[in-house]
Coordinates of N, CA and C in Angstrom, one line a residue:
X13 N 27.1 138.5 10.9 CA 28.3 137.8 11.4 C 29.3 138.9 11.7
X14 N 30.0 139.0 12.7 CA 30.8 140.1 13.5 C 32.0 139.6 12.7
X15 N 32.7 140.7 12.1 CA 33.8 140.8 11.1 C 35.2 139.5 11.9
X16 N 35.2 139.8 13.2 CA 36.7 138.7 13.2 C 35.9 137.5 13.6
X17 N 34.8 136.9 13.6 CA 34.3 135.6 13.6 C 34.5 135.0 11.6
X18 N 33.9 136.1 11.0 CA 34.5 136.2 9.7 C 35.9 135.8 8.9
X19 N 36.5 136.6 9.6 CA 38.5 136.0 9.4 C 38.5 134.9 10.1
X20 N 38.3 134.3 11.3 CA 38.6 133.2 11.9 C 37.6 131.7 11.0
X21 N 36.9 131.9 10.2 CA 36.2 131.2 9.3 C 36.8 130.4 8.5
X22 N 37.8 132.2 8.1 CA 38.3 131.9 6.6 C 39.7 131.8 6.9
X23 N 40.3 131.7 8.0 CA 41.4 131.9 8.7 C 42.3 132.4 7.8
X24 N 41.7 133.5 7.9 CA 42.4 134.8 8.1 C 43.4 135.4 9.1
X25 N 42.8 135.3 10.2 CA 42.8 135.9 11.5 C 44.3 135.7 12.1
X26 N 45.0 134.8 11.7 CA 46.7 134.6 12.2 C 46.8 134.6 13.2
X27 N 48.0 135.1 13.7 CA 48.0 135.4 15.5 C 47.8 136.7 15.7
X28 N 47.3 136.6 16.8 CA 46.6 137.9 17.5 C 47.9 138.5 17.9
X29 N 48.1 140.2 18.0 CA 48.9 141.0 18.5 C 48.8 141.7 19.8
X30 N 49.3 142.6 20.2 CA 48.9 143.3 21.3 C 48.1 143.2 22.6
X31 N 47.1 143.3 22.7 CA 46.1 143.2 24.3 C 45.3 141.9 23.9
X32 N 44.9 141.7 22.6 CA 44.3 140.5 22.2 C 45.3 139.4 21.9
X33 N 46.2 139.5 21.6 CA 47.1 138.5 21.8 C 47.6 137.5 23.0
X34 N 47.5 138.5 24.2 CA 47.9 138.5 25.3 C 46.3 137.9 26.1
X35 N 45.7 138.7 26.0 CA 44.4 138.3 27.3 C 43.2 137.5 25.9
X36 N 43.3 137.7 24.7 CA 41.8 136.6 24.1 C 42.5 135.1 23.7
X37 N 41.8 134.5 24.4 CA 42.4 132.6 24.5 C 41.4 132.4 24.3
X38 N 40.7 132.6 23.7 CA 38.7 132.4 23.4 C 39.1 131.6 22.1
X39 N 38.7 130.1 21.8 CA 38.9 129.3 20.4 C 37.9 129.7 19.5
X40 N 36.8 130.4 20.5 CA 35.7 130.8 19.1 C 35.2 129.4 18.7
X41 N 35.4 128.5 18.7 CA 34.9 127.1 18.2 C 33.3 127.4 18.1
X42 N 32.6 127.8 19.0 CA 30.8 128.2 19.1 C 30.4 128.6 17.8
X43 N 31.1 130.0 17.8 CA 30.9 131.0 17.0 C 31.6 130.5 15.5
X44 N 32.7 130.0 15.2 CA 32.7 129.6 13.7 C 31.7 128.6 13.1
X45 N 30.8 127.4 14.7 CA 30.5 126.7 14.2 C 28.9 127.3 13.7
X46 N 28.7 128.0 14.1 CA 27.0 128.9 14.2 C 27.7 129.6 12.4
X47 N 28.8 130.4 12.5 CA 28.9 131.1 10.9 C 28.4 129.9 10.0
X48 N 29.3 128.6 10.1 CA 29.3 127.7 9.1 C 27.8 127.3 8.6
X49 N 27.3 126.7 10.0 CA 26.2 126.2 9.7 C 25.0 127.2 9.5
X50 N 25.2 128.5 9.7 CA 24.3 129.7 8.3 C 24.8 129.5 7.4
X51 N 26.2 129.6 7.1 CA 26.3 129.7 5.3 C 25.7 128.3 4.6
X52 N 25.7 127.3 5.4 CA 25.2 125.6 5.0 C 24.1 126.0 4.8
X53 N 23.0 126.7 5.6 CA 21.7 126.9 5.0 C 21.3 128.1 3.9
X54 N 22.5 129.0 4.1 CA 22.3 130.2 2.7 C 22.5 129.2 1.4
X55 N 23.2 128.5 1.2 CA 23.8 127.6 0.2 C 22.5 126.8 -0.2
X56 N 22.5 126.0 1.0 CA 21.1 124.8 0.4 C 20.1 125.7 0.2
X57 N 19.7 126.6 0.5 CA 18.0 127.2 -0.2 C 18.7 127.5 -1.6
X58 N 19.5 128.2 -1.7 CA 20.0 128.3 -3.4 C 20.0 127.2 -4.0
X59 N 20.2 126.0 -3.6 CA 20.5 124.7 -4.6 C 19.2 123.7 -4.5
X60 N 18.9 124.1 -3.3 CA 17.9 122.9 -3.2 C 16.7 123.0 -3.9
X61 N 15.6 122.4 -4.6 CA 14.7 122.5 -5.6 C 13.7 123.4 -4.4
X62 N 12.7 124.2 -5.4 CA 11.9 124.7 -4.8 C 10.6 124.2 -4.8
X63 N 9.4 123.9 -3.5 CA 8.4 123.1 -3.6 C 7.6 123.8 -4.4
X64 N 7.4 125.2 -4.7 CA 6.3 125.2 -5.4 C 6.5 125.6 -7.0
X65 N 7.6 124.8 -7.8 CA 7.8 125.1 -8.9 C 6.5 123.7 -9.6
X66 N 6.5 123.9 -10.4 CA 5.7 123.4 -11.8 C 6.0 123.0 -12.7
X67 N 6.6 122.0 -13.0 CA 7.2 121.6 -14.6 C 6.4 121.8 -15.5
X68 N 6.1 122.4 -16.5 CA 5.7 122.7 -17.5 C 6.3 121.9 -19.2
X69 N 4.8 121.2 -19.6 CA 4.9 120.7 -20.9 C 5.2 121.5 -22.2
X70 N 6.0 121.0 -23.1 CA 6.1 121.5 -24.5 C 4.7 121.5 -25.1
X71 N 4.6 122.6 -25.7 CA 3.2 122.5 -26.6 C 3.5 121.8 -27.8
X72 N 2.5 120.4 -28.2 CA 2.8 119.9 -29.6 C 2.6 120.6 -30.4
X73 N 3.2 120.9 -31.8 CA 3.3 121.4 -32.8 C 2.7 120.5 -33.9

């Protein structure tokens, strides 16, 4: 992920100054929504159960 798609996520990014202030009117809407929906799937493989796990019994004693 390109560092000011990053700040514009976490809005960060404030108002723009200078030459970017002036000439970028780009909402980025695309591009925040492509960041989000990676981190949605970095997230769910971490939480979501894994298929090839195995529950394992207690040994009776």
């Amino acid at each position: 992920m390109l560092p000011h798609i990053a700040e514009l996520v976490l809005n960060h990014a404030g108002h723009k100054s200078g030459i970017g202030g002036v000439y970028d009117h780009h909402s980025y809407e695309a591009e925040i929504g492509e960041a989000l929906r990676k981190w949605e799937a970095y997230l769910l493989a971490i939480v979501a159960p894994a298929d090839n796990v195995v529950q394992l019994r207690r040994a009776e004693s």
